[in-house]
Amino acid sequence: MTNMKKQCVYFTASLVGKKHFLTNYMTIVNNLVQKGCDVISDHIINMTPEKVDTSTKQERLSYHTKMERRILDSDFVVVEATFPSMSVGYEVSLALNRRKPVLILYSQGEAPALFAYHESELLTSEKYSPDTISDILDDFINYVKGLQETRFTFFITRTQAHYLDTVSAKQKIPKSVYLRNLIDRDMKRNS
């Protein structure tokens, strides 16, 4: 077995949203751990809004310094963004500013508005379910590790996007996997 450095992942999500989506948060964190990642998540999993509200100014400043250091030391950032949070948006901005790849995950509705149209090779938004999260994380980890030869980004129409959402949900696979499979089938047919 090759002795490879564990990928360090900074996971973040809404503290307020934790009361609705803790199961989702834990599914993501557990999947990352199962994939051999070292996941920084205690600031979300072990924290409560009440603890934040009662912290002193010095404690908040200390937390902010620690959060910045954790983002800087991480290989990439994973965000569960189903429940909106301005502080999570701030963390994403910090990560992108430090050239860290960021995966925005959401389980309901559309991609978060602030990230849906942000053009950066470092930012990926994906709708997920318990059935698709493992493949989505595999794809992103491989991208971060540089195992994917090329990242290809292009614009599609709303109709095409809707179709892609529908077919990936129906087949319970990430959109990127569907598109790769489509290309592979066409390559086989044309060779």
PDB file of C-alpha atoms in Angstrom:
ATOM      1  CA  MET A   1       0.000   0.000   0.000  1.00  0.00           C
ATOM      2  CA  THR A   2       1.298   3.436  -0.935  1.00  0.00           C
ATOM      3  CA  ASN A   3       2.044   5.748   1.964  1.00  0.00           C
ATOM      4  CA  MET A   4       0.017   8.798   0.950  1.00  0.00           C
ATOM      5  CA  LYS A   5      -0.634  11.926   3.000  1.00  0.00           C
ATOM      6  CA  LYS A   6      -4.231  12.149   4.163  1.00  0.00           C
ATOM      7  CA  GLN A   7      -6.235  14.905   2.534  1.00  0.00           C
ATOM      8  CA  CYS A   8      -7.162  17.556   5.112  1.00  0.00           C
ATOM      9  CA  VAL A   9     -10.727  18.794   4.657  1.00  0.00           C
ATOM     10  CA  TYR A  10     -12.344  21.807   6.287  1.00  0.00           C
ATOM     11  CA  PHE A  11     -16.078  21.079   6.586  1.00  0.00           C
ATOM     12  CA  THR A  12     -18.525  23.850   7.327  1.00  0.00           C
ATOM     13  CA  ALA A  13     -22.277  24.398   7.408  1.00  0.00           C
ATOM     14  CA  SER A  14     -24.894  26.519   9.128  1.00  0.00           C
ATOM     15  CA  LEU A  15     -24.987  26.148  12.915  1.00  0.00           C
ATOM     16  CA  VAL A  16     -28.647  27.187  12.955  1.00  0.00           C
ATOM     17  CA  GLY A  17     -29.384  24.715  10.149  1.00  0.00           C
ATOM     18  CA  LYS A  18     -27.832  21.912  12.190  1.00  0.00           C
ATOM     19  CA  LYS A  19     -31.146  21.306  13.968  1.00  0.00           C
ATOM     20  CA  HIS A  20     -32.683  20.452  10.562  1.00  0.00           C
ATOM     21  CA  PHE A  21     -29.743  18.940   8.685  1.00  0.00           C
ATOM     22  CA  LEU A  22     -27.410  17.322  11.248  1.00  0.00           C
ATOM     23  CA  THR A  23     -27.978  13.897   9.666  1.00  0.00           C
ATOM     24  CA  ASN A  24     -26.829  15.319   6.310  1.00  0.00           C
ATOM     25  CA  TYR A  25     -23.794  16.957   7.934  1.00  0.00           C
ATOM     26  CA  MET A  26     -22.799  13.679   9.574  1.00  0.00           C
ATOM     27  CA  THR A  27     -23.324  11.724   6.328  1.00  0.00           C
ATOM     28  CA  ILE A  28     -20.897  14.050   4.532  1.00  0.00           C
ATOM     29  CA  VAL A  29     -18.323  14.016   7.341  1.00  0.00           C
ATOM     30  CA  ASN A  30     -18.512  10.221   7.714  1.00  0.00           C
ATOM     31  CA  ASN A  31     -18.136   9.728   3.952  1.00  0.00           C
ATOM     32  CA  LEU A  32     -15.032  11.923   3.935  1.00  0.00           C
ATOM     33  CA  VAL A  33     -13.545  10.003   6.865  1.00  0.00           C
ATOM     34  CA  GLN A  34     -14.295   6.673   5.139  1.00  0.00           C
ATOM     35  CA  LYS A  35     -12.419   7.987   2.095  1.00  0.00           C
ATOM     36  CA  GLY A  36      -9.340   8.511   4.259  1.00  0.00           C
ATOM     37  CA  CYS A  37      -9.647  12.254   4.768  1.00  0.00           C
ATOM     38  CA  ASP A  38      -8.740  14.092   7.950  1.00  0.00           C
ATOM     39  CA  VAL A  39     -11.889  16.179   8.507  1.00  0.00           C
ATOM     40  CA  ILE A  40     -12.006  19.385  10.532  1.00  0.00           C
ATOM     41  CA  SER A  41     -15.649  19.640  11.604  1.00  0.00           C
ATOM     42  CA  ASP A  42     -15.749  20.099  15.387  1.00  0.00           C
ATOM     43  CA  HIS A  43     -16.517  23.831  15.047  1.00  0.00           C
ATOM     44  CA  ILE A  44     -19.854  22.791  13.483  1.00  0.00           C
ATOM     45  CA  ILE A  45     -20.602  19.356  14.934  1.00  0.00           C
ATOM     46  CA  ASN A  46     -19.714  20.237  18.554  1.00  0.00           C
ATOM     47  CA  MET A  47     -20.823  23.887  18.600  1.00  0.00           C
ATOM     48  CA  THR A  48     -24.239  25.420  19.211  1.00  0.00           C
ATOM     49  CA  PRO A  49     -25.659  28.856  18.370  1.00  0.00           C
ATOM     50  CA  GLU A  50     -26.066  29.433  22.118  1.00  0.00           C
ATOM     51  CA  LYS A  51     -22.332  28.884  22.729  1.00  0.00           C
ATOM     52  CA  VAL A  52     -21.554  31.387  19.983  1.00  0.00           C
ATOM     53  CA  ASP A  53     -24.018  33.932  21.400  1.00  0.00           C
ATOM     54  CA  THR A  54     -22.476  33.742  24.875  1.00  0.00           C
ATOM     55  CA  SER A  55     -18.827  33.830  23.789  1.00  0.00           C
ATOM     56  CA  THR A  56     -16.717  36.853  24.637  1.00  0.00           C
ATOM     57  CA  LYS A  57     -15.186  39.184  22.068  1.00  0.00           C
ATOM     58  CA  GLN A  58     -11.767  37.638  22.762  1.00  0.00           C
ATOM     59  CA  GLU A  59     -13.153  34.114  22.250  1.00  0.00           C
ATOM     60  CA  ARG A  60     -14.685  35.159  18.927  1.00  0.00           C
ATOM     61  CA  LEU A  61     -11.419  36.714  17.747  1.00  0.00           C
ATOM     62  CA  SER A  62      -9.528  33.591  18.793  1.00  0.00           C
ATOM     63  CA  TYR A  63     -12.051  31.420  16.940  1.00  0.00           C
ATOM     64  CA  HIS A  64     -11.686  33.556  13.804  1.00  0.00           C
ATOM     65  CA  THR A  65      -7.889  33.208  13.854  1.00  0.00           C
ATOM     66  CA  LYS A  66      -8.188  29.451  14.349  1.00  0.00           C
ATOM     67  CA  MET A  67     -10.754  29.180  11.535  1.00  0.00           C
ATOM     68  CA  GLU A  68      -8.498  31.067   9.116  1.00  0.00           C
ATOM     69  CA  ARG A  69      -5.544  28.846  10.025  1.00  0.00           C
ATOM     70  CA  ARG A  70      -7.637  25.696   9.554  1.00  0.00           C
ATOM     71  CA  ILE A  71      -8.785  26.826   6.111  1.00  0.00           C
ATOM     72  CA  LEU A  72      -5.221  27.729   5.139  1.00  0.00           C
ATOM     73  CA  ASP A  73      -3.928  24.331   6.352  1.00  0.00           C
ATOM     74  CA  SER A  74      -6.665  22.353   4.579  1.00  0.00           C
ATOM     75  CA  ASP A  75      -6.362  20.810   1.114  1.00  0.00           C
ATOM     76  CA  PHE A  76      -9.958  21.691   0.278  1.00  0.00           C
ATOM     77  CA  VAL A  77     -13.247  22.863   1.779  1.00  0.00           C
ATOM     78  CA  VAL A  78     -16.615  21.068   1.752  1.00  0.00           C
ATOM     79  CA  VAL A  79     -19.744  23.077   2.531  1.00  0.00           C
ATOM     80  CA  GLU A  80     -23.257  21.819   3.253  1.00  0.00           C
ATOM     81  CA  ALA A  81     -25.211  24.880   2.130  1.00  0.00           C
ATOM     82  CA  THR A  82     -28.839  23.754   2.101  1.00  0.00           C
ATOM     83  CA  PHE A  83     -29.572  26.113   5.012  1.00  0.00           C
ATOM     84  CA  PRO A  84     -28.319  29.651   4.199  1.00  0.00           C
ATOM     85  CA  SER A  85     -25.634  31.212   6.384  1.00  0.00           C
ATOM     86  CA  MET A  86     -23.702  34.455   5.955  1.00  0.00           C
ATOM     87  CA  SER A  87     -20.822  33.165   8.084  1.00  0.00           C
ATOM     88  CA  VAL A  88     -20.499  30.100   5.829  1.00  0.00           C
ATOM     89  CA  GLY A  89     -20.407  32.451   2.842  1.00  0.00           C
ATOM     90  CA  TYR A  90     -17.591  34.322   4.546  1.00  0.00           C
ATOM     91  CA  GLU A  91     -15.665  31.068   5.080  1.00  0.00           C
ATOM     92  CA  VAL A  92     -16.129  30.173   1.403  1.00  0.00           C
ATOM     93  CA  SER A  93     -14.802  33.609   0.403  1.00  0.00           C
ATOM     94  CA  LEU A  94     -11.768  33.122   2.651  1.00  0.00           C
ATOM     95  CA  ALA A  95     -11.093  29.702   1.152  1.00  0.00           C
ATOM     96  CA  LEU A  96     -11.369  30.945  -2.428  1.00  0.00           C
ATOM     97  CA  ASN A  97      -9.176  33.931  -1.605  1.00  0.00           C
ATOM     98  CA  ARG A  98      -6.537  31.455  -0.390  1.00  0.00           C
ATOM     99  CA  ARG A  99      -6.921  29.362  -3.585  1.00  0.00           C
ATOM    100  CA  LYS A 100      -8.555  26.403  -1.845  1.00  0.00           C
ATOM    101  CA  PRO A 101     -10.934  24.221  -3.896  1.00  0.00           C
ATOM    102  CA  VAL A 102     -14.471  24.446  -2.485  1.00  0.00           C
ATOM    103  CA  LEU A 103     -17.329  21.970  -2.932  1.00  0.00           C
ATOM    104  CA  ILE A 104     -20.753  23.467  -2.207  1.00  0.00           C
ATOM    105  CA  LEU A 105     -23.329  20.763  -1.480  1.00  0.00           C
ATOM    106  CA  TYR A 106     -27.074  21.278  -1.186  1.00  0.00           C
ATOM    107  CA  SER A 107     -29.830  18.712  -0.799  1.00  0.00           C
ATOM    108  CA  GLN A 108     -32.919  20.776  -1.607  1.00  0.00           C
ATOM    109  CA  GLY A 109     -33.934  23.427  -4.111  1.00  0.00           C
ATOM    110  CA  GLU A 110     -31.405  25.224  -6.278  1.00  0.00           C
ATOM    111  CA  ALA A 111     -27.719  25.967  -5.737  1.00  0.00           C
ATOM    112  CA  PRO A 112     -27.196  28.826  -3.272  1.00  0.00           C
ATOM    113  CA  ALA A 113     -27.698  32.050  -5.232  1.00  0.00           C
ATOM    114  CA  LEU A 114     -24.344  33.608  -4.317  1.00  0.00           C
ATOM    115  CA  PHE A 115     -22.452  30.569  -5.584  1.00  0.00           C
ATOM    116  CA  ALA A 116     -24.613  29.368  -8.476  1.00  0.00           C
ATOM    117  CA  TYR A 117     -23.186  31.824 -10.980  1.00  0.00           C
ATOM    118  CA  HIS A 118     -19.750  32.410  -9.460  1.00  0.00           C
ATOM    119  CA  GLU A 119     -17.209  31.515 -12.114  1.00  0.00           C
ATOM    120  CA  SER A 120     -14.110  29.951 -10.594  1.00  0.00           C
ATOM    121  CA  GLU A 121     -12.301  26.734 -11.351  1.00  0.00           C
ATOM    122  CA  LEU A 122     -11.986  26.346  -7.593  1.00  0.00           C
ATOM    123  CA  LEU A 123     -15.729  26.364  -6.865  1.00  0.00           C
ATOM    124  CA  THR A 124     -18.082  23.470  -7.573  1.00  0.00           C
ATOM    125  CA  SER A 125     -21.767  23.280  -6.594  1.00  0.00           C
ATOM    126  CA  GLU A 126     -23.593  19.943  -6.544  1.00  0.00           C
ATOM    127  CA  LYS A 127     -27.051  18.854  -5.478  1.00  0.00           C
ATOM    128  CA  TYR A 128     -26.738  15.609  -3.535  1.00  0.00           C
ATOM    129  CA  SER A 129     -28.721  12.853  -1.892  1.00  0.00           C
ATOM    130  CA  PRO A 130     -27.663   9.988   0.371  1.00  0.00           C
ATOM    131  CA  ASP A 131     -27.387   7.866  -2.806  1.00  0.00           C
ATOM    132  CA  THR A 132     -25.117  10.290  -4.700  1.00  0.00           C
ATOM    133  CA  ILE A 133     -22.928  11.845  -1.991  1.00  0.00           C
ATOM    134  CA  SER A 134     -20.194   9.200  -2.100  1.00  0.00           C
ATOM    135  CA  ASP A 135     -19.683   9.518  -5.878  1.00  0.00           C
ATOM    136  CA  ILE A 136     -19.760  13.322  -5.725  1.00  0.00           C
ATOM    137  CA  LEU A 137     -17.111  13.337  -3.000  1.00  0.00           C
ATOM    138  CA  ASP A 138     -14.981  10.815  -4.930  1.00  0.00           C
ATOM    139  CA  ASP A 139     -15.106  13.021  -8.020  1.00  0.00           C
ATOM    140  CA  PHE A 140     -14.159  16.120  -6.064  1.00  0.00           C
ATOM    141  CA  ILE A 141     -11.357  14.406  -4.122  1.00  0.00           C
ATOM    142  CA  ASN A 142      -9.936  13.073  -7.387  1.00  0.00           C
ATOM    143  CA  TYR A 143     -10.115  16.549  -8.890  1.00  0.00           C
ATOM    144  CA  VAL A 144      -8.304  17.998  -5.898  1.00  0.00           C
ATOM    145  CA  LYS A 145      -5.656  15.282  -5.988  1.00  0.00           C
ATOM    146  CA  GLY A 146      -5.075  16.104  -9.628  1.00  0.00           C
ATOM    147  CA  LEU A 147      -6.091  12.652 -10.820  1.00  0.00           C
ATOM    148  CA  GLN A 148      -8.542  14.048 -13.325  1.00  0.00           C
ATOM    149  CA  GLU A 149      -6.737  15.070 -16.461  1.00  0.00           C
ATOM    150  CA  THR A 150      -8.945  18.030 -17.328  1.00  0.00           C
ATOM    151  CA  ARG A 151     -11.677  20.017 -15.689  1.00  0.00           C
ATOM    152  CA  PHE A 152     -14.072  21.147 -18.384  1.00  0.00           C
ATOM    153  CA  THR A 153     -16.552  23.922 -17.680  1.00  0.00           C
ATOM    154  CA  PHE A 154     -19.144  25.196 -20.135  1.00  0.00           C
ATOM    155  CA  PHE A 155     -22.475  26.952 -20.210  1.00  0.00           C
ATOM    156  CA  ILE A 156     -25.722  25.145 -20.915  1.00  0.00           C
ATOM    157  CA  THR A 157     -29.273  26.362 -21.372  1.00  0.00           C
ATOM    158  CA  ARG A 158     -31.834  26.189 -18.579  1.00  0.00           C
ATOM    159  CA  THR A 159     -33.630  23.429 -20.501  1.00  0.00           C
ATOM    160  CA  GLN A 160     -30.423  21.411 -20.724  1.00  0.00           C
ATOM    161  CA  ALA A 161     -29.694  22.046 -17.026  1.00  0.00           C
ATOM    162  CA  HIS A 162     -33.194  20.900 -16.084  1.00  0.00           C
ATOM    163  CA  TYR A 163     -32.795  17.745 -18.172  1.00  0.00           C
ATOM    164  CA  LEU A 164     -29.384  17.062 -16.608  1.00  0.00           C
ATOM    165  CA  ASP A 165     -30.836  17.522 -13.094  1.00  0.00           C
ATOM    166  CA  THR A 166     -33.749  15.210 -13.929  1.00  0.00           C
ATOM    167  CA  VAL A 167     -31.711  12.419 -15.511  1.00  0.00           C
ATOM    168  CA  SER A 168     -29.021  12.477 -12.787  1.00  0.00           C
ATOM    169  CA  ALA A 169     -31.707  12.319 -10.073  1.00  0.00           C
ATOM    170  CA  LYS A 170     -33.533   9.508 -11.894  1.00  0.00           C
ATOM    171  CA  GLN A 171     -30.327   7.486 -12.330  1.00  0.00           C
ATOM    172  CA  LYS A 172     -29.111   8.497  -8.842  1.00  0.00           C
ATOM    173  CA  ILE A 173     -25.718   9.577 -10.124  1.00  0.00           C
ATOM    174  CA  PRO A 174     -23.930  12.945 -10.110  1.00  0.00           C
ATOM    175  CA  LYS A 175     -24.297  15.064 -13.225  1.00  0.00           C
ATOM    176  CA  SER A 176     -20.564  14.793 -13.909  1.00  0.00           C
ATOM    177  CA  VAL A 177     -20.762  10.987 -13.887  1.00  0.00           C
ATOM    178  CA  TYR A 178     -23.716  11.074 -16.298  1.00  0.00           C
ATOM    179  CA  LEU A 179     -21.813  13.346 -18.701  1.00  0.00           C
ATOM    180  CA  ARG A 180     -18.641  11.227 -18.542  1.00  0.00           C
ATOM    181  CA  ASN A 181     -20.697   8.081 -19.220  1.00  0.00           C
ATOM    182  CA  LEU A 182     -22.349   9.816 -22.177  1.00  0.00           C
ATOM    183  CA  ILE A 183     -18.958  10.742 -23.646  1.00  0.00           C
ATOM    184  CA  ASP A 184     -17.571   7.225 -23.033  1.00  0.00           C
ATOM    185  CA  ARG A 185     -20.568   5.663 -24.829  1.00  0.00           C
ATOM    186  CA  ASP A 186     -20.126   8.010 -27.772  1.00  0.00           C
ATOM    187  CA  MET A 187     -16.374   7.299 -27.922  1.00  0.00           C
ATOM    188  CA  LYS A 188     -17.029   3.532 -28.023  1.00  0.00           C
ATOM    189  CA  ARG A 189     -19.677   3.970 -30.712  1.00  0.00           C
ATOM    190  CA  ASN A 190     -17.337   6.092 -32.874  1.00  0.00           C
ATOM    191  CA  SER A 191     -14.155   4.035 -32.484  1.00  0.00           C
TER     192      SER A 191
END
